[in-house]
XYZ file of C-alpha atoms in Angstrom:
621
model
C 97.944 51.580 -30.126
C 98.333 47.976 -29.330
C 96.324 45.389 -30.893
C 95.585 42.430 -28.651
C 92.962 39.839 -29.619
C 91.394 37.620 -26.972
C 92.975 34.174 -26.585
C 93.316 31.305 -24.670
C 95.803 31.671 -21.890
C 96.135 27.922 -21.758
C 96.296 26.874 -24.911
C 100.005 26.471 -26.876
C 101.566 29.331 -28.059
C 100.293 32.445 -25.616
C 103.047 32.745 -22.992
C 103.702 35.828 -22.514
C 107.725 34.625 -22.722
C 107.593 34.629 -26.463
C 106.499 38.164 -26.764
C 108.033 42.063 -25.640
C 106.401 43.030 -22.287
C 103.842 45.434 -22.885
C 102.808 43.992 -26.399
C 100.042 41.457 -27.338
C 99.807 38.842 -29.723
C 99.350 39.752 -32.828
C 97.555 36.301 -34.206
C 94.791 34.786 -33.179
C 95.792 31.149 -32.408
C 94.413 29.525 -35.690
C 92.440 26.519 -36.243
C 95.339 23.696 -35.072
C 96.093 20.244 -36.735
C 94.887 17.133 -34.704
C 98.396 16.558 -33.514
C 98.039 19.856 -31.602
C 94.924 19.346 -30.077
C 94.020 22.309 -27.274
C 94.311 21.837 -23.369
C 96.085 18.660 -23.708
C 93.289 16.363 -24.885
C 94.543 13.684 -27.597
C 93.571 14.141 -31.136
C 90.630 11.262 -32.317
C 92.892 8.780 -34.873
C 91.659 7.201 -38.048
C 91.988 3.420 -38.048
C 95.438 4.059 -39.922
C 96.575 6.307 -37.389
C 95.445 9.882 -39.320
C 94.064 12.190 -37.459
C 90.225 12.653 -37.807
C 89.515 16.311 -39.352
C 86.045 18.144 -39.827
C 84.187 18.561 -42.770
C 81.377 20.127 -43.746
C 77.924 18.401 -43.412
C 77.104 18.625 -47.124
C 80.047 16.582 -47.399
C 79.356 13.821 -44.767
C 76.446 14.178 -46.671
C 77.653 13.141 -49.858
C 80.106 10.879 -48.540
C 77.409 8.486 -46.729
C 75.523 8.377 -50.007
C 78.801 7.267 -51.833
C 79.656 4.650 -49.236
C 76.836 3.456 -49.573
C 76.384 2.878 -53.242
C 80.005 1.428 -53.356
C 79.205 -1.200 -50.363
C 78.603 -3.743 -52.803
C 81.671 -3.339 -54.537
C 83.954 -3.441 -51.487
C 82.397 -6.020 -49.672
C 82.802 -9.611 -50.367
C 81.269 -11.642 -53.477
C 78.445 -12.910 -51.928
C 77.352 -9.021 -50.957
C 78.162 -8.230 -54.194
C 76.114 -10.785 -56.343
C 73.097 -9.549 -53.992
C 73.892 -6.207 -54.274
C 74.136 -6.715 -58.697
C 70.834 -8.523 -58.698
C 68.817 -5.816 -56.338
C 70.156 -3.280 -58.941
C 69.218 -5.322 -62.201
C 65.461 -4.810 -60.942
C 65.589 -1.277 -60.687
C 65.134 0.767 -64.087
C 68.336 2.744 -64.956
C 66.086 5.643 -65.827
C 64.221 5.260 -62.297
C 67.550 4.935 -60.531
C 68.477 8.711 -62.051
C 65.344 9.830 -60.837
C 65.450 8.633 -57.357
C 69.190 10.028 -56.898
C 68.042 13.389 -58.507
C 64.902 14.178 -55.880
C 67.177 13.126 -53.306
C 69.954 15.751 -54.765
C 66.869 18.359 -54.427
C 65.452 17.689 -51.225
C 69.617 17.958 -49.858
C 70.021 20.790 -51.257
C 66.326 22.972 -50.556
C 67.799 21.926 -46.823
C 69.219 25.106 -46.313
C 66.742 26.864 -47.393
C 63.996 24.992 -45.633
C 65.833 25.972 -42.251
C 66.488 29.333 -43.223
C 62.549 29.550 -43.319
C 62.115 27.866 -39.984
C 64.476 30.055 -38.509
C 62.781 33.477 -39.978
C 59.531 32.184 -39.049
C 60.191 31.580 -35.384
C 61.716 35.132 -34.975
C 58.835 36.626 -36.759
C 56.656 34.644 -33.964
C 58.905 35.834 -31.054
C 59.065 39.310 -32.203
C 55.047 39.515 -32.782
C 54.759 38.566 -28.883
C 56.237 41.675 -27.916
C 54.039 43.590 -29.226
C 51.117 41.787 -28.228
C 50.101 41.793 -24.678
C 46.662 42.265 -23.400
C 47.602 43.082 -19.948
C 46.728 46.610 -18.366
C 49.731 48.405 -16.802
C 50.724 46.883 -13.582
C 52.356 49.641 -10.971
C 55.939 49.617 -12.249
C 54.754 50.760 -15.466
C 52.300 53.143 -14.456
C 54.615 54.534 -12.413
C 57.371 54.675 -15.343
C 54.554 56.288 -17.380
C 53.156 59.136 -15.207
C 57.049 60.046 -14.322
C 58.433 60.339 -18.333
C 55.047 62.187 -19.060
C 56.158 65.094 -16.561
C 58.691 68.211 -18.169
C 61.664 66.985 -17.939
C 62.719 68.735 -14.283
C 59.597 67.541 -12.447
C 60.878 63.881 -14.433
C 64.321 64.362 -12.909
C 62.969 65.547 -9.281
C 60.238 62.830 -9.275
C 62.990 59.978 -9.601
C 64.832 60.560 -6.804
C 61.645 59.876 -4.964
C 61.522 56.750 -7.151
C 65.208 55.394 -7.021
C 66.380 54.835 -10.002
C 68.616 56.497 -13.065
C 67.014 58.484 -15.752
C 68.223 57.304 -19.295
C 65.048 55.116 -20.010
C 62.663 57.703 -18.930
C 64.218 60.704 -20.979
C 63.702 58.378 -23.633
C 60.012 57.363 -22.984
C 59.431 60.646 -22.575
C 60.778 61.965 -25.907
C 58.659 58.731 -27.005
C 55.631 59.783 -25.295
C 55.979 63.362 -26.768
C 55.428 61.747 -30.635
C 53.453 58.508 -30.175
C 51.378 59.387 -27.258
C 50.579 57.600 -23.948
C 48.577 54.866 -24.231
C 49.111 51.339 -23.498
C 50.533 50.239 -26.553
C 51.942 52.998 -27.362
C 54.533 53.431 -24.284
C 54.973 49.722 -24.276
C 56.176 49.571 -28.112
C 59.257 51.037 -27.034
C 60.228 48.112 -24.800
C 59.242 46.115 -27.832
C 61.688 48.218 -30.213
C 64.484 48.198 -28.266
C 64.188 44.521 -27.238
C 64.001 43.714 -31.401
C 67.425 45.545 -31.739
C 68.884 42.900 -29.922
C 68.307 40.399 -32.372
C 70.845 41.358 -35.038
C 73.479 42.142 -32.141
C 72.940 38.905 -30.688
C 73.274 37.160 -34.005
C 77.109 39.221 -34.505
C 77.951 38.577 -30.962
C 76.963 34.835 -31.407
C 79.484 34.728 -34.212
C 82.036 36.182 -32.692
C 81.695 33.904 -29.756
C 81.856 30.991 -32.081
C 84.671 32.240 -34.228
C 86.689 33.036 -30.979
C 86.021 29.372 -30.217
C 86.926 27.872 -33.241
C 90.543 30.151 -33.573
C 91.275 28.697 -30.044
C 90.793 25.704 -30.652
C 87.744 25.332 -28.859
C 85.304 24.390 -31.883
C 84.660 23.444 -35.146
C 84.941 25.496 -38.722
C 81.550 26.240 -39.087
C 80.777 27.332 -35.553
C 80.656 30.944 -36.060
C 77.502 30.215 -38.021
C 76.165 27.747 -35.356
C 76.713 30.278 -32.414
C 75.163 33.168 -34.955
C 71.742 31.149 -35.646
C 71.224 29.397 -32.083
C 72.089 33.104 -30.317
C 69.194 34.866 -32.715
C 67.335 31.962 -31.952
C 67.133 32.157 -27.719
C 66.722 35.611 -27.476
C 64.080 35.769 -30.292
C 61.857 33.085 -28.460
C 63.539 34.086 -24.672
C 60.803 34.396 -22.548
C 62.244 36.566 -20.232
C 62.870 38.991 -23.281
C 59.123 38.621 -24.720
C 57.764 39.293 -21.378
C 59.726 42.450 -20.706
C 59.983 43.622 -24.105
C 56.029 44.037 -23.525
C 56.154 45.714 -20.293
C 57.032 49.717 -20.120
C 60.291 49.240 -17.828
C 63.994 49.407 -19.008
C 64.908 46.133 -18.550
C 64.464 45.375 -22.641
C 67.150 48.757 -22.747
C 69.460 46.748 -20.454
C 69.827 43.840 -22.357
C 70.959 46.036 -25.711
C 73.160 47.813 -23.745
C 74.677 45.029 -22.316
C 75.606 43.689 -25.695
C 76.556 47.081 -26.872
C 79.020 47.377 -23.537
C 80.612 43.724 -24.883
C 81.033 44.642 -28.008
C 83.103 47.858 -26.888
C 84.837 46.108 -24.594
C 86.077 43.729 -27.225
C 86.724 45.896 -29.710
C 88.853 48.044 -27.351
C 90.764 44.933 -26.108
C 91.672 43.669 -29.785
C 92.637 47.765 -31.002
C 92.852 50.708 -28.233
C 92.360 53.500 -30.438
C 91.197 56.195 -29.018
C 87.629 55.833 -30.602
C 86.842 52.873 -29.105
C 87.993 53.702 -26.054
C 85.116 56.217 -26.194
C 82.802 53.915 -27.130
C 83.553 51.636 -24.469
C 83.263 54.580 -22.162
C 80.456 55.656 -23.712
C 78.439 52.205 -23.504
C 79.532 52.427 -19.326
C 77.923 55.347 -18.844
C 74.727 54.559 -20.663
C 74.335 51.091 -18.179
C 74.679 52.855 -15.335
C 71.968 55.481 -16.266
C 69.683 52.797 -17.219
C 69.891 50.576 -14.470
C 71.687 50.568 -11.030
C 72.072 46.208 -11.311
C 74.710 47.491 -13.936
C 77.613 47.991 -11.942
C 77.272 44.247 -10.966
C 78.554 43.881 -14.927
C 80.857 46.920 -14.748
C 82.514 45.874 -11.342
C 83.184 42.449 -13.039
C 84.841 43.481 -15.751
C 86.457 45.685 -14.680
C 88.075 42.986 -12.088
C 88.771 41.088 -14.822
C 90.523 43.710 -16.604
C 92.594 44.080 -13.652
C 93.476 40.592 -13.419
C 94.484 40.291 -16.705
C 96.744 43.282 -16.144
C 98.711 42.090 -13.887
C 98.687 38.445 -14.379
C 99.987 38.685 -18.082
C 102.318 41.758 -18.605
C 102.058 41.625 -22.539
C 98.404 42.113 -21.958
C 98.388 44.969 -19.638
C 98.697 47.901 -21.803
C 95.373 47.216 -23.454
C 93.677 45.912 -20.353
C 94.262 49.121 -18.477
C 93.562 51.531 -21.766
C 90.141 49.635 -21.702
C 89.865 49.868 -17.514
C 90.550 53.372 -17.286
C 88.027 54.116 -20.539
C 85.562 52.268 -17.796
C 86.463 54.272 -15.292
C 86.192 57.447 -17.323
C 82.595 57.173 -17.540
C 82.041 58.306 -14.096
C 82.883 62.247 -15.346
C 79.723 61.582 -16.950
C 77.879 60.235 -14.195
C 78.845 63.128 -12.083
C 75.883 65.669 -12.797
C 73.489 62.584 -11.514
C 76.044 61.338 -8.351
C 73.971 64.194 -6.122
C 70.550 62.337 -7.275
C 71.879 59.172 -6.636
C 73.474 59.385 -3.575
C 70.686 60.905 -2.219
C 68.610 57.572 -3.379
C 70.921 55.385 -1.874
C 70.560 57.090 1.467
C 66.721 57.464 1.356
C 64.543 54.877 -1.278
C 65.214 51.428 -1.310
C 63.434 48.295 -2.527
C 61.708 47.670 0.700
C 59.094 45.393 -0.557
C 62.234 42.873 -1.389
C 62.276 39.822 1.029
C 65.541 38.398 1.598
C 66.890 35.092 -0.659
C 68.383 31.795 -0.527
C 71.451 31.056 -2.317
C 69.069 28.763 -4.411
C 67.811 31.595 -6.123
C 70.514 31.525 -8.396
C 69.593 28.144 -9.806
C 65.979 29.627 -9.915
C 67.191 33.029 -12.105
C 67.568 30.540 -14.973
C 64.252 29.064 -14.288
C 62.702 32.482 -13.947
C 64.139 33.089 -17.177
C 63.508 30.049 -19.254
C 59.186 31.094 -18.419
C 56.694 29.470 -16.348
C 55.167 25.641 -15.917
C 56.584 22.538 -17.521
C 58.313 24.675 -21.122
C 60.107 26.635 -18.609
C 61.279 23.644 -16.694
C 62.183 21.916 -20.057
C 63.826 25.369 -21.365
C 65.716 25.683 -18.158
C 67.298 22.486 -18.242
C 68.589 23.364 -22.098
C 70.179 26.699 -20.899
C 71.998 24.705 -17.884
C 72.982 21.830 -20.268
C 73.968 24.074 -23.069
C 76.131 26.168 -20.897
C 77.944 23.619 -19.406
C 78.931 22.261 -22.409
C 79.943 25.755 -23.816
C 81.796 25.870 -20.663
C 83.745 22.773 -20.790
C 83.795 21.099 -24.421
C 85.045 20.973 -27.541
C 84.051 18.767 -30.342
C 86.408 15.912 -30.972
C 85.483 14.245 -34.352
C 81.859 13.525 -35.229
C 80.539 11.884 -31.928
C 82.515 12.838 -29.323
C 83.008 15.771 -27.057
C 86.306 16.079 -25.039
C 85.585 18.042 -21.541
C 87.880 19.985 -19.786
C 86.219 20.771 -16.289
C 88.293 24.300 -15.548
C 86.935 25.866 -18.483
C 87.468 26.478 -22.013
C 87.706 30.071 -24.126
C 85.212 31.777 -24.513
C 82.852 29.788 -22.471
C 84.781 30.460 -19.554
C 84.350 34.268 -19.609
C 80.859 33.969 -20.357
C 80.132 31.874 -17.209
C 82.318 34.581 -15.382
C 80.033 37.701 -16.483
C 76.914 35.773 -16.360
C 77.597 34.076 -12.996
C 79.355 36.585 -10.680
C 76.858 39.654 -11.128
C 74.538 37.336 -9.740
C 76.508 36.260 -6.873
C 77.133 39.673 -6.181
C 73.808 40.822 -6.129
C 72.513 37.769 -3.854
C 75.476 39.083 -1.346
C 74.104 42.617 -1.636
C 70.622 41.158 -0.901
C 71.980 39.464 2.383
C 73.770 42.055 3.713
C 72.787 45.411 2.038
C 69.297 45.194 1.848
C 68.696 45.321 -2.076
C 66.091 43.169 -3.671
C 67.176 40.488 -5.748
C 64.210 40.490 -8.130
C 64.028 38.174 -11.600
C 63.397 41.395 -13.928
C 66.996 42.907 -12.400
C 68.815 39.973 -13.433
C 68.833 40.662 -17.455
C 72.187 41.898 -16.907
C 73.577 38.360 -16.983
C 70.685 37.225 -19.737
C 73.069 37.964 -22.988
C 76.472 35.816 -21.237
C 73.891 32.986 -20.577
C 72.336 33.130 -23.912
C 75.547 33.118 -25.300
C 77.090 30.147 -23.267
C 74.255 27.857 -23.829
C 74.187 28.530 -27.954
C 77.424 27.646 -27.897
C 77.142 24.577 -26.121
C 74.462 23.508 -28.444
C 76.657 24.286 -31.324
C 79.438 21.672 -30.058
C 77.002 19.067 -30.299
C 78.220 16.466 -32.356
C 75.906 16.113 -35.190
C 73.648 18.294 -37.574
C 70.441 16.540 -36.511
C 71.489 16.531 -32.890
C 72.115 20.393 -33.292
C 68.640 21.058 -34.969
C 66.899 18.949 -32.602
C 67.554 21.034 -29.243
C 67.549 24.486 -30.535
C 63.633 23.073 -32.167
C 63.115 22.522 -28.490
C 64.392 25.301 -26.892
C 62.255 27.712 -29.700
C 59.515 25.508 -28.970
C 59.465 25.569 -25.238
C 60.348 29.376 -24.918
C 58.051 30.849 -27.350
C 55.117 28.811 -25.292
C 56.221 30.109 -22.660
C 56.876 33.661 -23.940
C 53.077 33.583 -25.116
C 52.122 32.381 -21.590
C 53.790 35.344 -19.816
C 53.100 37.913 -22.730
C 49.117 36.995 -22.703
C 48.483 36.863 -18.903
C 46.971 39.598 -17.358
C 49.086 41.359 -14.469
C 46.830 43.413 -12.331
C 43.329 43.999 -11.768
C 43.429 47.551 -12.198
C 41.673 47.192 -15.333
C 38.575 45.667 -13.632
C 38.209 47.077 -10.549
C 38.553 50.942 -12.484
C 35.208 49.704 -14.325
C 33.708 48.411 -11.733
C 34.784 52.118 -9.837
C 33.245 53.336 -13.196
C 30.182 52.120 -12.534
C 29.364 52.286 -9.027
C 30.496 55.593 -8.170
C 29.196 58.612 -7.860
C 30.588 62.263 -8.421
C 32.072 63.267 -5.209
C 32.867 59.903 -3.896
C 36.129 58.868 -2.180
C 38.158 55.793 -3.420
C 41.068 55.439 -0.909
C 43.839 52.837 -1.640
C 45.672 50.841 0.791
C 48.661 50.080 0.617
C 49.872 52.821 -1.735
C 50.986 50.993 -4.615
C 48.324 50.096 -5.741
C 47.205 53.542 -6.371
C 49.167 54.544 -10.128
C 48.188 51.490 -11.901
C 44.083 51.919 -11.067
C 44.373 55.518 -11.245
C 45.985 55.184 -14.532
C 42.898 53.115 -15.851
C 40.529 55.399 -14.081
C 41.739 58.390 -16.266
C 41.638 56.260 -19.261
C 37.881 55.777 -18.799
C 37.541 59.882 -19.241
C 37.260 62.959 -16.526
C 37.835 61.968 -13.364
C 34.605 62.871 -10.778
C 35.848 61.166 -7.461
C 37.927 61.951 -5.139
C 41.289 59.818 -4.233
C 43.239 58.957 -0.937
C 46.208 57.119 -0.285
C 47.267 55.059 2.717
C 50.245 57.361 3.951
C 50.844 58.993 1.024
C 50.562 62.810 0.231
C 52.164 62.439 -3.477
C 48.499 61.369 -4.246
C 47.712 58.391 -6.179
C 49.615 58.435 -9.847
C 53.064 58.318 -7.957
C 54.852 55.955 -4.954
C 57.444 57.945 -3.048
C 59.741 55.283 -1.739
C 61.768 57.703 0.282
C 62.268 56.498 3.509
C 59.333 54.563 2.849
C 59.778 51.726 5.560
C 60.256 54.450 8.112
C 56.715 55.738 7.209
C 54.384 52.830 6.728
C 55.488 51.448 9.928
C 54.668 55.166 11.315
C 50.905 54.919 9.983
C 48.161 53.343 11.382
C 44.872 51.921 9.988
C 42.197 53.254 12.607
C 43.724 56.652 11.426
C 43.639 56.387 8.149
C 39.848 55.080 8.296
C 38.884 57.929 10.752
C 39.768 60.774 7.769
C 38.750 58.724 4.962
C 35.696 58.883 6.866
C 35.270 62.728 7.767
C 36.969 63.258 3.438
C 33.257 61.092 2.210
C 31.176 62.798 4.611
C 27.574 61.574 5.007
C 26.694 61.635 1.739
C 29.028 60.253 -0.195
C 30.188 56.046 -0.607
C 33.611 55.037 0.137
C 35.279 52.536 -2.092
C 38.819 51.036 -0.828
C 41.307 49.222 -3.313
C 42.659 46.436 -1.025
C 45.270 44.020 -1.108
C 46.759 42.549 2.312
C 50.209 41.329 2.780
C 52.641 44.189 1.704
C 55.897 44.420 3.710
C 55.652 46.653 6.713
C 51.793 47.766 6.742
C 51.096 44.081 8.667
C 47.665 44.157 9.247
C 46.902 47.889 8.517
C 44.588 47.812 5.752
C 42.853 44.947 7.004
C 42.000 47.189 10.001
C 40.953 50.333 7.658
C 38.690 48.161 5.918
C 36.879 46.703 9.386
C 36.992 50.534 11.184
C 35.044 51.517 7.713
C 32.848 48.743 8.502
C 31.778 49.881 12.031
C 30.559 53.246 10.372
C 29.235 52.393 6.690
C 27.520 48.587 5.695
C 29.884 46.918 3.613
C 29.859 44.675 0.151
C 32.487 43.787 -1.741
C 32.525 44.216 -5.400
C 35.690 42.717 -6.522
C 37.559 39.626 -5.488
C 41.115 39.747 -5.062
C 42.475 37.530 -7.963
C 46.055 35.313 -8.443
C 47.717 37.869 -10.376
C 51.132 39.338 -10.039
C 49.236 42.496 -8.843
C 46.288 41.357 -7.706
C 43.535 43.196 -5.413
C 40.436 43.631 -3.795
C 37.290 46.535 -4.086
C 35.220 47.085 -1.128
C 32.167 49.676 -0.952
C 31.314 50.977 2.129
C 27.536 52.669 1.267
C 26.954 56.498 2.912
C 26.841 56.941 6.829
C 24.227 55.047 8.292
């Protein structure tokens, strides 16, 4: 098996002249002297024409102090007369004492940011866990399908759309810790904390990839490592879904998990990592569908590689066709999903601008002015990953075609996105902001290492304090807001309603979520309808779904939610106008309700993400 590490293609030393076809390189580029500076920039010269090298910051350190204190020496006699007599007032003894607290607060630095750093992840990790929010419909929906046996859990998702890794593992989950709120969102929660040490390693290896190419400094694996742990401990995006029963928390560790085989199986095809990486494939694609977005990419890329650099294709096709491999897996769910891609759909999903991809960042970096202020570090950080390399202390030299690794990062993290805003346009998928953590980890990645080729220590420590700052504010925004009014309009149901009266919902999703809080409150005594719906309230079919709400009518609806109550029993509709396809239909339920029964309503609709109405409409008149 060959053994082919990733380099940069355009840096000295990689054509593929100086090697056998079929065979790789079998260094790493190492760190190169100033007179070899990558991608044709010029090395930064000393005064006396010698090359400016890096060393470490406990040495600048030291060396400032020691200019310093030998200023007065070098300078001229007038400085050094001035310099004499400022020293002949200070007490030897004093002097020792000064330089020795200044020796201990240098050197409790590390430890002091060590702290800092432990501190915010313990914050960003505590977040997860600690939403208030009732389940909104996605996760009620997630919740009543993983609590089924596991064939009515593999029938009811092909009425849902999507693949069944996450929920076989909620409901093994479910099975030991129970079903309630916490309890099925912890998972999220777990799985989005074991991304944290896999971002640190992949942040390292990013930053030691950079460094052996050329591309940054000595210490950067450790700069990557820290600012990596950093973003996607205090990530918004990954607080808010690592509270929130959905897979999306699942995606992101796979996603690292995939790069990580795909690496590993690029620098050594053995035959277990091949399986790995085949492995990892097959789990993202029974997680999420957005997943072969990353897959296709790579997979592209592998094939480019292939046949652009012949010394590299033997590895770059083991590691394509170990991709490809994973679809013997997939085969026992192709029937399932074949059948979803002819059938359900996201047809709540507007279209999108091409704008939106500016916005994904946005999305991600959390709401009001911390996200704006987050956003803008991501974008800044990532260009620089993208495009510079630290050139002595203070400078940056930028190379606007890209640098390794930062170039491949922008690649994975950039064209899934593209590609799923052209399968919005002309396919009909949604483009949502929860879908897009498939590109969260490249864009994590890019921007950590952009803040590690800051020049500077201070500089360095100053934006990644912002960026924890600003995300884990907004992080505690997102995690603390409520998401539904399920929770309030079920008590209200609670306490208005009778046994034997009818609560009808309209449109249908926002049946699962209040009937999920209705059955937390104890026995059920009413009776429920949905608005063209015979799965009943805890599920959504989405099959043909579009098809069938534009079928349905509200006068008919009304008319047997009428004759279902009887004369003797209230009607209470769960409302919320402006779904896709129902127009105005529940507004018209609602007013034919009105012409039989008086009418009060009993809870306003609300600004939430799910937010919705409750209407009583008292016995017949």
């Amino acid at each position: 098996m060959g053994s082919v590490p990733i380099v940069d293609a355009d840096a000295p030393g990689t054509a593929a002249t100086s090697r056998e076809a079929g065979s790789g390189p079998t260094v790493l580029p190492g760190p190169r002297s100033p007179r070899q500076a990558p991608d044709g920039d010029e090395p930064e010269a000393s005064p006396g024409g010698t090359a400016v090298t890096t060393v470490p910051t406990t040495t600048d350190t030291a060396s400032t102090t020691d200019t310093a204190d030998t200023t007065g020496t070098t300078g001229t006699t007038g400085t050094t007369g001035t310099a004499d007599a400022a020293s002949a007032t200070v007490p030897p003894s004093r002097q020792r004492l000064g330089r020795a607290a200044g020796a201990w607060i240098v050197s409790q630095v590390p430890r002091l940011l060590l702290a800092a750093v432990a501190i915010a992840v313990a914050v960003g990790a505590v977040m997860r866990f600690a939403t208030p929010s009732h389940l909104w419909l996605d996760e009620s929906l997630t919740v009543a399908i993983a609590s089924r046996p596991v064939p009515d859990l593999l029938h009811a998702l092909r009425h849902d759309g999507s693949p069944p890794l996450y929920y076989l593992l909620l409901h093994g989950w479910i099975r030991v810790f129970g079903d309630g709120d916490i309890a099925v969102r912890a998972l999220s929660g777990v799985l989005s904390l074991l991304t944290l040490p896999l971002a640190w390693l992949a942040g390292r290896r990013v930053g030691r990839i950079a460094f052996t190419a050329g591309n940054g400094e000595r210490d950067a694996p450790v700069w990557v490592g820290v600012a990596t742990l950093l973003m996607f401990a205090c990530s918004p995006y990954a607080i808010r879904y690592g509270s929130e029963t959905r897979m999306y928390s699942l995606v992101v560790l796979l996603v690292l998990v995939f790069g990580f085989a795909a690496v590993r199986a690029l620098e050594r095809s053995t035959l277990p990592r091949l399986a790995a990486l085949t492995l990892a494939t097959a789990a993202l694609v029974y997680t999420h569908y957005w997943t072969f977005l990353v897959i296709f990419t790579v997979a592209a890329f592998l094939l480019v590689q292939a046949r652009r650099r012949p010394y590299y294709r033997r590895v770059t096709l083991r590691a394509f066709a170990a991709m490809a491999a994973s679809a013997a897996l997939f085969a026992p769910w192709m029937p399932s999903f074949l059948f979803q891609m002819l059938h359900t759909g996201t047809p709540w999903a507007p279209k999108v601008q091409a704008q939106v991809l500016l916005d994904t960042v946005f999305d991600w970096a959390g709401p009001q002015s911390t996200g704006a202020l987050l956003g803008v570090v991501l974008l800044g950080g990532a260009l620089v990953g993208l495009t510079a390399r630290p050139v002595g202390r203070r400078e940056l030299a930028v190379r606007v075609t890209g640098r390794v690794p930062g170039r491949y990062l922008a690649a994975i993290w950039l064209l899934p996105l593209v590609l799923a805003y052209f399968v919005n346009m002309f396919g009909g998928s949604a483009y949502a902001e929860r879908y897009t953590g498939i590109a969260l980890p490249a864009c994590l990645l890019l921007a950590s290492l952009g803040i590690a080729q800051l020049p500077g220590t201070r500089v360095r420590a100053i934006v990644l304090a912002v960026a924890v700052f600003s995300g884990l504010v907004g992080g505690w925004q997102l995690a603390r807001t409520e998401r539904t009014q399920a929770g309030e309009i079920a008590g209200r149901i609670v306490a208005l309603a009778r046994p034997g009266d009818v609560v009808a919902y309209c449109p249908d999703q926002l049946g699962p979520a209040v009937h999920r809080a209705l059955a937390r409150h104890g026995p059920l005594t009413v009776r429920e309808i949905v608005y063209a719906d015979n799965t009943g309230p805890a599920l959504v079919d989405w099959v043909d779904y579009a098809d069938r709400m534009q079928r349905a009518n509200g006068t008919t609806f009304a008319a047997e939610v009428n004759e279902l109550a009887g004369p003797d029993h209230a009607v209470l509709l769960v409302r919320a106008d402006g779904y896709r396809f129902l127009e105005g239909a529940c507004a018209v339920l609602s007013d034919q309700l009105a012409t039989l029964r008086d009418r009060t309503v009993q809870v306003e609709r609300r600004d939430l993400y799910e937010g919705a109405s409750l209407e009583r409409f008292s016995t017949l008149r």
